[in-house]
Coordinates of C-alpha atoms in Angstrom, one line a residue:
Chain W
M1 CA 77.2 -24.7 -93.1
K2 CA 75.5 -21.3 -93.1
S3 CA 72.0 -22.7 -92.9
A4 CA 73.0 -24.8 -89.9
T5 CA 74.2 -21.8 -88.0
L6 CA 70.9 -20.0 -88.9
T7 CA 68.8 -22.8 -87.6
T8 CA 70.6 -23.0 -84.3
N9 CA 70.3 -19.3 -83.9
H10 CA 66.5 -19.6 -84.4
L11 CA 66.3 -21.9 -81.4
P12 CA 65.4 -19.8 -78.3
K13 CA 68.3 -19.4 -75.9
Q14 CA 66.3 -21.2 -73.1
K15 CA 65.8 -24.2 -75.2
Q16 CA 69.4 -24.4 -76.1
L17 CA 70.4 -24.2 -72.5
K18 CA 67.9 -26.9 -71.6
W19 CA 69.2 -29.3 -74.2
G20 CA 72.8 -28.6 -73.2
F21 CA 71.9 -29.2 -69.6
W22 CA 70.4 -32.6 -70.3
F23 CA 73.2 -33.5 -72.6
L24 CA 75.7 -32.7 -69.9
I25 CA 73.8 -34.7 -67.3
I26 CA 73.6 -37.7 -69.6
A27 CA 77.3 -37.5 -70.5
I28 CA 78.3 -37.4 -66.8
L29 CA 76.0 -40.3 -66.0
F30 CA 77.5 -42.5 -68.7
G31 CA 81.0 -41.5 -67.9
W32 CA 80.4 -42.4 -64.3
A33 CA 78.8 -45.8 -65.3
F34 CA 81.6 -46.8 -67.6
A35 CA 84.1 -46.0 -65.0
G36 CA 82.5 -48.3 -62.5
V37 CA 82.4 -51.3 -64.8
P38 CA 86.1 -52.1 -65.7
F39 CA 86.6 -53.8 -68.9
H40 CA 89.7 -56.0 -69.2
G41 CA 88.7 -58.0 -72.3
F42 CA 87.0 -61.4 -72.3
Q43 CA 88.6 -64.5 -71.0
N44 CA 90.5 -66.3 -73.7
S45 CA 88.0 -69.1 -73.9
A46 CA 85.0 -66.9 -74.5
A47 CA 84.7 -67.5 -78.3
E48 CA 85.3 -71.2 -77.9
I49 CA 82.7 -71.5 -75.1
S50 CA 80.1 -69.6 -77.1
K51 CA 80.7 -71.9 -80.0
S52 CA 80.3 -74.9 -77.8
I53 CA 77.0 -73.5 -76.5
M54 CA 75.7 -72.9 -80.0
Y55 CA 76.8 -76.5 -80.8
G56 CA 75.0 -77.8 -77.7
I57 CA 71.8 -76.0 -78.6
F58 CA 71.9 -77.4 -82.2
H59 CA 72.9 -80.9 -80.9
P60 CA 70.8 -81.3 -77.8
D61 CA 71.2 -84.4 -75.6
W62 CA 67.8 -86.0 -76.6
A63 CA 68.4 -88.9 -74.2
Y64 CA 67.8 -86.6 -71.3
V65 CA 64.2 -85.8 -72.3
Y66 CA 62.8 -88.8 -70.7
D67 CA 64.4 -91.7 -69.0
G68 CA 61.7 -92.7 -66.5
S69 CA 63.7 -91.7 -63.4
G70 CA 61.7 -88.5 -62.7
E71 CA 65.0 -86.6 -62.7
D72 CA 64.8 -86.1 -66.5
L73 CA 63.7 -83.0 -68.5
V74 CA 60.0 -83.9 -68.6
G75 CA 59.9 -84.8 -64.9
L76 CA 61.7 -81.7 -63.7
T77 CA 59.7 -79.4 -66.0
L78 CA 56.5 -80.8 -64.6
Q79 CA 57.9 -80.1 -61.1
T80 CA 58.8 -76.6 -62.1
L81 CA 55.3 -76.0 -63.4
A82 CA 53.9 -77.6 -60.3
M83 CA 55.9 -75.2 -58.2
A84 CA 54.7 -72.2 -60.2
F85 CA 51.1 -73.3 -60.1
L86 CA 50.9 -74.1 -56.4
G87 CA 52.9 -71.1 -55.5
T88 CA 50.7 -68.7 -57.5
F89 CA 47.5 -70.4 -56.1
I90 CA 48.6 -70.0 -52.5
S91 CA 49.8 -66.5 -53.2
A92 CA 46.4 -65.5 -54.9
L93 CA 44.6 -66.6 -51.7
L94 CA 47.1 -64.7 -49.5
S95 CA 46.9 -61.6 -51.6
V96 CA 43.2 -60.9 -51.2
P97 CA 43.5 -59.7 -47.5
F98 CA 46.5 -57.7 -48.5
A99 CA 44.7 -56.1 -51.5
F100 CA 41.8 -55.0 -49.2
W101 CA 44.3 -53.6 -46.7
A102 CA 46.0 -51.5 -49.4
A103 CA 43.0 -50.4 -51.5
R104 CA 42.1 -46.8 -51.1
K105 CA 38.6 -45.4 -51.1
G106 CA 38.1 -41.7 -51.6
S107 CA 40.7 -39.2 -52.8
Q108 CA 42.9 -38.2 -49.9
R109 CA 46.6 -38.7 -50.8
I110 CA 47.8 -40.2 -47.5
H111 CA 45.5 -42.7 -45.8
L112 CA 47.0 -44.5 -42.8
R113 CA 45.5 -48.0 -43.6
S114 CA 46.0 -48.0 -47.3
T115 CA 49.4 -46.3 -47.4
S116 CA 50.8 -48.7 -44.8
G117 CA 49.4 -51.6 -46.9
K118 CA 51.1 -50.2 -50.0
V119 CA 54.4 -49.9 -48.2
V120 CA 54.2 -53.5 -47.0
L121 CA 53.5 -54.7 -50.5
T122 CA 56.5 -52.7 -51.9
L123 CA 58.7 -54.2 -49.2
I124 CA 57.6 -57.7 -50.2
R125 CA 58.1 -56.9 -53.9
T126 CA 61.6 -55.7 -53.4
F127 CA 62.7 -58.5 -51.2
P128 CA 64.7 -60.7 -53.6
E129 CA 63.0 -64.0 -54.4
I130 CA 66.2 -66.1 -54.3
V131 CA 66.9 -64.8 -50.7
L132 CA 63.4 -65.9 -49.8
A133 CA 64.1 -69.2 -51.3
I134 CA 67.3 -69.6 -49.4
M135 CA 65.5 -68.7 -46.1
F136 CA 62.8 -71.2 -46.8
I137 CA 65.5 -73.9 -47.6
K138 CA 66.9 -73.2 -44.1
A139 CA 63.4 -74.0 -42.7
V140 CA 62.1 -76.9 -44.9
G141 CA 65.4 -78.2 -46.5
P142 CA 66.4 -78.0 -50.1
G143 CA 63.8 -79.1 -52.7
S144 CA 60.7 -77.9 -54.5
F145 CA 58.7 -77.2 -51.4
A146 CA 61.0 -74.3 -50.5
G147 CA 60.5 -73.1 -54.1
V148 CA 56.7 -73.2 -53.7
L149 CA 57.0 -71.1 -50.5
A150 CA 59.3 -68.6 -52.1
V151 CA 56.9 -68.1 -55.1
S152 CA 53.9 -67.9 -52.8
V153 CA 55.4 -65.2 -50.5
H154 CA 57.2 -63.2 -53.3
S155 CA 54.1 -63.0 -55.6
I156 CA 52.0 -61.4 -52.9
G157 CA 54.0 -58.2 -53.6
M158 CA 52.7 -57.9 -57.2
L159 CA 49.4 -59.7 -56.9
G160 CA 48.4 -57.7 -53.9
K161 CA 49.2 -54.4 -55.7
L162 CA 47.3 -55.4 -58.9
F163 CA 44.3 -56.7 -56.8
S164 CA 44.1 -53.6 -54.7
E165 CA 44.2 -51.5 -57.9
S166 CA 41.3 -53.4 -59.4
I167 CA 39.4 -52.9 -56.1
E168 CA 40.1 -49.2 -56.3
N169 CA 38.8 -49.0 -59.9
M170 CA 35.8 -51.2 -59.2
D171 CA 32.3 -49.9 -60.1
G172 CA 30.7 -49.0 -56.7
G173 CA 27.1 -49.2 -58.0
P174 CA 26.3 -52.9 -56.9
G175 CA 27.7 -52.3 -53.5
E176 CA 25.6 -49.2 -52.9
A177 CA 22.5 -50.9 -54.2
L178 CA 23.0 -53.7 -51.7
T179 CA 23.7 -51.3 -48.8
S180 CA 20.6 -49.3 -49.6
A181 CA 18.5 -52.5 -49.6
G182 CA 19.8 -53.2 -46.1
G183 CA 22.7 -55.5 -46.8
N184 CA 25.4 -55.7 -44.2
H185 CA 29.1 -55.5 -44.7
A186 CA 29.6 -59.3 -45.2
Q187 CA 26.7 -59.4 -47.7
T188 CA 28.0 -56.5 -49.7
L189 CA 31.4 -58.2 -49.9
T190 CA 30.1 -61.6 -51.0
F191 CA 27.4 -60.5 -53.4
A192 CA 28.7 -57.2 -54.8
T193 CA 32.5 -56.7 -54.4
L194 CA 33.8 -60.2 -55.0
P195 CA 31.6 -61.0 -58.1
T196 CA 32.7 -57.6 -59.6
V197 CA 36.5 -58.1 -59.1
I198 CA 36.9 -61.9 -59.4
P199 CA 37.4 -62.0 -63.3
E200 CA 40.1 -59.4 -63.0
F201 CA 41.7 -61.3 -60.0
L202 CA 41.7 -64.5 -62.1
S203 CA 43.3 -62.7 -65.1
Y204 CA 46.0 -61.1 -62.9
T205 CA 46.7 -64.5 -61.2
L206 CA 47.2 -66.1 -64.7
Y207 CA 49.5 -63.3 -65.7
R208 CA 51.5 -63.9 -62.5
F209 CA 51.5 -67.6 -63.2
E210 CA 53.3 -66.8 -66.4
I211 CA 56.0 -64.9 -64.5
A212 CA 56.2 -67.6 -61.8
V213 CA 57.0 -70.3 -64.4
R214 CA 60.1 -68.2 -65.4
S215 CA 61.1 -67.6 -61.8
A216 CA 60.5 -71.2 -60.8
S217 CA 62.8 -72.4 -63.5
I218 CA 65.7 -70.4 -62.0
L219 CA 65.0 -71.1 -58.2
G220 CA 66.6 -74.4 -58.7
M221 CA 69.9 -72.6 -59.1
V222 CA 70.0 -71.9 -55.3
G223 CA 68.7 -75.4 -54.5
A224 CA 64.9 -74.8 -54.4
G225 CA 63.9 -77.6 -56.8
G226 CA 62.9 -77.6 -60.5
I227 CA 64.8 -77.5 -63.7
G228 CA 67.3 -74.8 -62.5
T229 CA 69.4 -77.3 -60.5
P230 CA 70.4 -79.6 -63.4
L231 CA 70.9 -76.5 -65.7
L232 CA 73.4 -74.9 -63.3
F233 CA 75.1 -78.2 -62.9
A234 CA 75.3 -78.8 -66.6
I235 CA 76.8 -75.2 -67.1
Q236 CA 79.4 -75.8 -64.4
T237 CA 80.4 -79.1 -65.8
R238 CA 80.5 -77.7 -69.3
S239 CA 78.1 -80.4 -70.7
W240 CA 76.8 -78.2 -73.4
S241 CA 74.5 -80.6 -75.2
R242 CA 72.8 -81.0 -71.8
V243 CA 72.5 -77.2 -71.4
G244 CA 71.1 -77.1 -75.0
I245 CA 68.3 -79.5 -74.3
I246 CA 67.3 -77.8 -71.0
L247 CA 67.3 -74.4 -72.7
L248 CA 65.1 -75.8 -75.5
G249 CA 62.8 -77.3 -72.8
I250 CA 62.5 -74.0 -71.0
I251 CA 61.8 -72.1 -74.2
V252 CA 59.1 -74.6 -75.3
T253 CA 57.5 -74.7 -71.9
V254 CA 57.4 -70.9 -71.3
T255 CA 56.1 -70.3 -74.9
L256 CA 53.3 -72.8 -74.5
I257 CA 52.3 -71.6 -71.0
D258 CA 52.3 -67.9 -72.3
F259 CA 50.1 -68.9 -75.2
V260 CA 47.5 -70.9 -73.2
S261 CA 47.4 -68.5 -70.4
G262 CA 47.1 -65.5 -72.8
S263 CA 44.2 -67.0 -74.6
I264 CA 42.4 -67.8 -71.3
R265 CA 43.0 -64.2 -70.2
K266 CA 41.5 -62.8 -73.4
R267 CA 38.3 -64.7 -72.7
L268 CA 38.1 -63.7 -69.0
V269 CA 38.2 -59.8 -69.3
Chain U
M1 CA 1.7 -64.0 -64.9
N2 CA 5.0 -63.3 -63.4
E3 CA 6.7 -66.6 -63.9
V4 CA 10.2 -67.2 -62.5
P5 CA 12.4 -68.5 -65.3
K6 CA 13.1 -72.1 -64.8
R7 CA 16.6 -73.4 -64.6
S8 CA 17.6 -76.7 -66.0
F9 CA 18.7 -79.5 -63.6
V10 CA 22.3 -79.1 -64.7
Q11 CA 22.2 -75.4 -63.9
R12 CA 20.4 -75.9 -60.6
I13 CA 23.1 -78.1 -59.1
H14 CA 25.8 -75.9 -60.6
L15 CA 27.3 -79.0 -62.4
K16 CA 29.8 -76.9 -64.4
L17 CA 31.1 -75.2 -61.3
I18 CA 31.4 -78.5 -59.4
I19 CA 33.4 -80.2 -62.2
W20 CA 35.8 -77.3 -62.6
L21 CA 36.2 -77.1 -58.8
G22 CA 36.8 -80.8 -58.6
L23 CA 39.4 -80.6 -61.4
F24 CA 41.1 -77.7 -59.7
I25 CA 41.3 -79.4 -56.3
G26 CA 42.7 -82.5 -58.0
L27 CA 45.4 -80.3 -59.7
V28 CA 46.3 -78.6 -56.4
Y29 CA 46.6 -82.0 -54.7
W30 CA 48.7 -83.5 -57.6
T31 CA 51.1 -80.4 -57.7
A32 CA 51.4 -80.6 -53.9
S33 CA 52.5 -84.2 -54.0
L34 CA 54.8 -83.5 -57.0
T35 CA 56.6 -80.7 -55.1
G36 CA 56.7 -82.6 -51.8
V37 CA 54.7 -80.2 -49.8
N38 CA 55.0 -81.3 -46.1
L39 CA 52.9 -79.0 -43.9
V40 CA 53.9 -80.8 -40.7
M41 CA 57.5 -80.1 -41.4
F42 CA 56.8 -76.6 -42.3
F43 CA 55.0 -75.8 -39.1
E44 CA 57.5 -77.8 -36.9
N45 CA 60.5 -75.9 -38.5
F46 CA 58.8 -72.6 -38.6
D47 CA 60.7 -71.4 -35.6
Q48 CA 63.9 -71.7 -37.6
F49 CA 62.4 -69.3 -40.1
T50 CA 61.4 -66.9 -37.4
A51 CA 64.8 -67.2 -35.9
L52 CA 66.3 -66.2 -39.2
L53 CA 64.0 -63.2 -39.5
D54 CA 65.0 -62.3 -35.9
K55 CA 68.7 -62.2 -36.9
M56 CA 67.8 -60.1 -39.9
A57 CA 65.8 -57.7 -37.7
R58 CA 69.2 -56.7 -36.0
P59 CA 71.2 -55.4 -39.0
D60 CA 75.0 -54.8 -38.7
W61 CA 75.0 -51.1 -39.4
S62 CA 78.8 -51.0 -39.6
Y63 CA 78.6 -53.0 -42.9
T64 CA 76.7 -50.1 -44.6
Q65 CA 80.0 -48.5 -45.7
L66 CA 81.2 -51.6 -47.5
V67 CA 77.9 -52.0 -49.3
I68 CA 77.8 -48.5 -51.0
N69 CA 80.3 -49.2 -53.8
P70 CA 78.9 -52.5 -54.9
I71 CA 75.3 -51.2 -55.0
L72 CA 76.5 -48.3 -57.1
Q73 CA 78.2 -50.7 -59.4
T74 CA 74.8 -52.5 -59.7
V75 CA 73.2 -49.3 -60.9
Q76 CA 76.1 -48.7 -63.3
M77 CA 75.7 -52.2 -64.7
A78 CA 72.0 -51.7 -65.2
L79 CA 72.5 -48.4 -66.9
I80 CA 75.1 -49.7 -69.4
G81 CA 73.2 -52.9 -69.9
T82 CA 69.9 -51.2 -70.6
T83 CA 71.7 -48.7 -73.0
I84 CA 73.3 -51.5 -75.0
G85 CA 70.0 -53.5 -75.1
T86 CA 68.1 -50.4 -76.2
L87 CA 70.6 -49.6 -79.0
I88 CA 70.3 -53.1 -80.4
A89 CA 66.5 -53.1 -79.9
I90 CA 65.9 -50.0 -82.0
P91 CA 66.6 -51.6 -85.5
F92 CA 64.9 -54.8 -84.5
S93 CA 61.7 -53.0 -83.4
V94 CA 61.6 -51.1 -86.6
L95 CA 61.9 -54.3 -88.5
A96 CA 59.2 -56.0 -86.4
A97 CA 56.6 -53.1 -86.8
R98 CA 53.7 -53.9 -89.0
N99 CA 53.3 -50.4 -90.5
I100 CA 57.0 -50.0 -91.5
V101 CA 57.9 -53.5 -92.9
K102 CA 55.2 -54.7 -95.1
N103 CA 56.9 -58.0 -95.8
P104 CA 55.2 -60.5 -93.4
F105 CA 58.1 -63.0 -93.7
I106 CA 60.8 -60.8 -92.3
R107 CA 58.4 -59.6 -89.6
T108 CA 57.6 -63.1 -88.5
I109 CA 61.2 -64.2 -88.3
I110 CA 62.2 -61.1 -86.3
R111 CA 59.2 -61.5 -83.9
F112 CA 60.1 -65.2 -83.5
I113 CA 63.6 -64.3 -82.5
L114 CA 62.4 -61.7 -80.1
N115 CA 59.9 -64.1 -78.5
L116 CA 62.7 -66.6 -78.0
V117 CA 64.9 -64.1 -76.3
R118 CA 62.1 -63.0 -74.0
T119 CA 61.5 -66.6 -72.7
L120 CA 64.9 -66.8 -71.0
P121 CA 64.9 -65.8 -67.3
D122 CA 67.6 -63.3 -66.1
L123 CA 69.5 -65.5 -63.8
M124 CA 69.7 -68.2 -66.5
L125 CA 71.3 -65.7 -68.9
A126 CA 73.7 -64.6 -66.0
A127 CA 74.8 -68.2 -65.5
L128 CA 75.5 -68.6 -69.3
F129 CA 77.3 -65.3 -69.6
V130 CA 79.5 -66.0 -66.5
A131 CA 80.5 -69.2 -68.2
I132 CA 81.3 -67.3 -71.5
V133 CA 83.0 -64.1 -70.4
G134 CA 84.1 -65.0 -66.9
I135 CA 83.1 -63.8 -63.4
G136 CA 82.6 -60.1 -63.0
P137 CA 80.4 -57.2 -63.8
I138 CA 80.9 -57.6 -67.6
A139 CA 78.8 -60.8 -67.4
G140 CA 76.1 -58.8 -65.7
V141 CA 76.2 -56.1 -68.3
F142 CA 75.7 -58.7 -71.1
T143 CA 72.9 -60.4 -69.2
L144 CA 71.1 -57.1 -68.7
A145 CA 71.7 -56.1 -72.3
V146 CA 70.1 -59.3 -73.7
F147 CA 67.3 -59.2 -71.0
S148 CA 66.3 -55.6 -71.8
F149 CA 66.8 -56.2 -75.6
G150 CA 64.0 -58.7 -75.5
M151 CA 61.7 -56.6 -73.4
I152 CA 62.3 -53.2 -74.9
S153 CA 62.1 -54.3 -78.6
K154 CA 58.5 -55.6 -77.9
L155 CA 57.5 -52.3 -76.2
F156 CA 59.1 -50.3 -79.0
Y157 CA 57.5 -52.1 -81.9
E158 CA 54.1 -51.8 -80.3
A159 CA 54.7 -48.1 -79.8
I160 CA 55.8 -47.7 -83.5
E161 CA 52.6 -49.5 -84.6
T162 CA 50.4 -46.9 -82.9
I163 CA 51.8 -43.9 -84.7
D164 CA 50.0 -41.6 -87.0
E165 CA 50.4 -42.6 -90.6
G166 CA 50.1 -39.0 -92.1
P167 CA 53.7 -37.8 -91.8
L168 CA 54.9 -41.1 -93.2
E169 CA 52.8 -40.8 -96.3
A170 CA 53.8 -37.1 -96.7
L171 CA 57.5 -38.0 -96.7
Q172 CA 56.9 -40.9 -99.1
A173 CA 55.0 -38.6 -101.4
T174 CA 58.0 -36.2 -101.6
G175 CA 60.2 -39.1 -102.5
A176 CA 61.9 -40.0 -99.3
N177 CA 63.5 -43.4 -99.0
R178 CA 62.8 -45.9 -96.3
S179 CA 65.6 -44.8 -93.8
Q180 CA 64.6 -41.1 -94.3
V181 CA 61.0 -42.0 -93.5
V182 CA 62.1 -43.8 -90.3
I183 CA 64.4 -40.9 -89.2
F184 CA 62.1 -37.9 -90.0
A185 CA 58.6 -39.3 -89.6
V186 CA 58.8 -42.4 -87.2
I187 CA 61.4 -41.4 -84.6
P188 CA 60.1 -37.9 -83.8
Q189 CA 56.7 -39.4 -83.1
V190 CA 57.9 -42.2 -80.8
F191 CA 60.9 -40.5 -79.2
N192 CA 59.0 -39.7 -75.9
Y193 CA 57.7 -43.2 -75.7
F194 CA 61.1 -44.7 -76.2
I195 CA 62.6 -42.6 -73.4
S196 CA 59.8 -43.6 -71.1
Y197 CA 60.1 -47.3 -72.0
F198 CA 63.9 -47.0 -71.6
L199 CA 63.4 -45.7 -68.0
Y200 CA 60.9 -48.4 -67.2
T201 CA 63.2 -51.1 -68.4
F202 CA 66.0 -49.4 -66.4
E203 CA 63.9 -49.7 -63.3
I204 CA 63.3 -53.4 -63.9
N205 CA 67.0 -53.9 -64.6
V206 CA 68.1 -52.3 -61.4
R207 CA 65.9 -54.8 -59.5
A208 CA 67.2 -57.7 -61.6
S209 CA 70.8 -56.7 -61.4
T210 CA 70.8 -56.9 -57.6
V211 CA 70.6 -60.7 -57.7
L212 CA 72.8 -61.4 -60.8
G213 CA 75.9 -61.2 -58.7
Y214 CA 74.7 -64.4 -56.9
L215 CA 76.0 -66.4 -59.8
G216 CA 79.1 -64.2 -60.1
A217 CA 77.9 -61.5 -62.5
G218 CA 79.1 -58.5 -60.4
G219 CA 77.4 -55.9 -58.3
I220 CA 75.7 -56.2 -54.9
G221 CA 74.7 -59.8 -55.5
V222 CA 78.2 -61.1 -54.9
Y223 CA 78.0 -59.7 -51.3
L224 CA 74.6 -61.0 -51.0
Q225 CA 75.8 -64.6 -51.7
R226 CA 78.8 -64.1 -49.5
S227 CA 76.8 -63.0 -46.5
L228 CA 74.2 -65.8 -47.0
N229 CA 77.0 -68.4 -47.3
E230 CA 78.6 -67.2 -44.1
F231 CA 75.2 -67.2 -42.4
A232 CA 75.8 -63.6 -41.6
Y233 CA 72.2 -62.6 -41.7
D234 CA 72.8 -59.3 -40.0
K235 CA 74.8 -58.3 -43.1
T236 CA 72.2 -59.8 -45.5
A237 CA 69.7 -57.4 -43.8
I238 CA 71.9 -54.4 -44.6
I239 CA 72.2 -55.5 -48.2
I240 CA 68.5 -55.9 -48.7
L241 CA 67.8 -52.6 -47.1
A242 CA 70.4 -51.0 -49.4
I243 CA 68.7 -52.6 -52.4
L244 CA 65.3 -51.4 -51.1
V245 CA 66.6 -47.7 -50.8
V246 CA 68.3 -47.7 -54.2
V247 CA 65.2 -49.3 -55.9
L248 CA 62.9 -46.8 -54.3
I249 CA 65.1 -43.8 -55.4
I250 CA 65.5 -45.0 -58.9
D251 CA 61.7 -45.8 -59.2
T252 CA 60.8 -42.3 -57.9
I253 CA 63.2 -40.5 -60.2
S254 CA 62.1 -42.6 -63.2
N255 CA 58.4 -42.3 -62.4
T256 CA 58.6 -38.4 -62.1
M257 CA 60.5 -38.2 -65.4
R258 CA 58.0 -40.6 -67.2
E259 CA 55.0 -38.7 -65.9
R260 CA 56.5 -35.4 -67.3
L261 CA 57.3 -37.1 -70.7
L262 CA 53.9 -38.5 -71.5

């Protein structure tokens, strides 16, 4: 007891105040947060449903894996992967001009072109992907095409940012060498800038593909194709062994894609 | 004298590049047919998409007042969810760290579980938790807790693996047991990283939590779904603007704090 009071007295007054201040802020924040999320207990069936889900995961509906209709797990997983692949591919192409727009040369903090490009990329990144999917469903009808479009537009936000950062951090030497040898703008771009940044671009695109596989698997929940549609349907109709097999399918697919893409990325950069 | 190095036939016609390109184009074509890409329809119906954007460009400002409370609830959900996820993640990350747990068997099992958790997308967890605990923000809190648990435990154990071994050895030499080593040698070294990763995960959770309500898991997403179902795009625009403002504020606060910490 005595030693405890001694140690606190050794702390400078300012430090004590600082810790007290942060403690108070954190306490107020959490008090506020808990007040906003009212807790009235779980619904009565919660334990039973969790048990059923566990049962479903350990007794999956194997018949759903492949039945030749194209509406089975294999068919829809392939469709999900196709959505992610095509969406990421289109997005990578669209991101290149955005990246050059947002990339900054020199050290000034605010630059009209680059700052405006960065703001646009932030806007795209924050726009929820499922809202985009719903908007595209209005235009092209429900189905995986809407999902492809949603992935391709939403991914620009992140890919454009990553691409522009790798342009900013690029080695300027080759470009200067070409300029001093009389190369024009287009020649510097094709023979110095692009060869320098393309391995990084590819690596980021693969990384984004991994994320796109995850998001493509949930876009179906709003009607944009892929494995999400039957999953939501199975949850709503409480067919837990169907939920189990779809969850297993997603876990295996995502793990496999992460592994393959990760090993390719290691070789690229 | 100065001979130009000769390239083989295969190199001269860029055979490898052509094969890869061919495979790639084939893959693009195949995936396009698999997803039913229909460019004619896309360009014919593009005016519907622009009409939609046009409606969104004229937001219904009077709706702003109604949006404030649900968006704050979203932030509250994210804060509680991230905190619960972090608290569960701490023991798991200690068990998954190579320099703390020398037993490869335990480590592999823990990492396997963490990898499994990380493969599940957020909305899928939301759909499951809405089925389990019922519609409402509690489902959202659970979703975010599990989602951030997977992410934060990986960041944490990687941080633990980079620490300086010296203090650990010093404590062990004076006869400290395992938990004392963790509390007095590991935690002081990684504390700032933990806070920084907590804030980073919180940022991501705020973004994620805005759409969870779409499946009934509370917060602004409920209103988002309602406005989209009613085709009230002027209200949707307000909601998206509100999300943007909140995400930018949270990102700025969290970034400044993280820069100061590290």
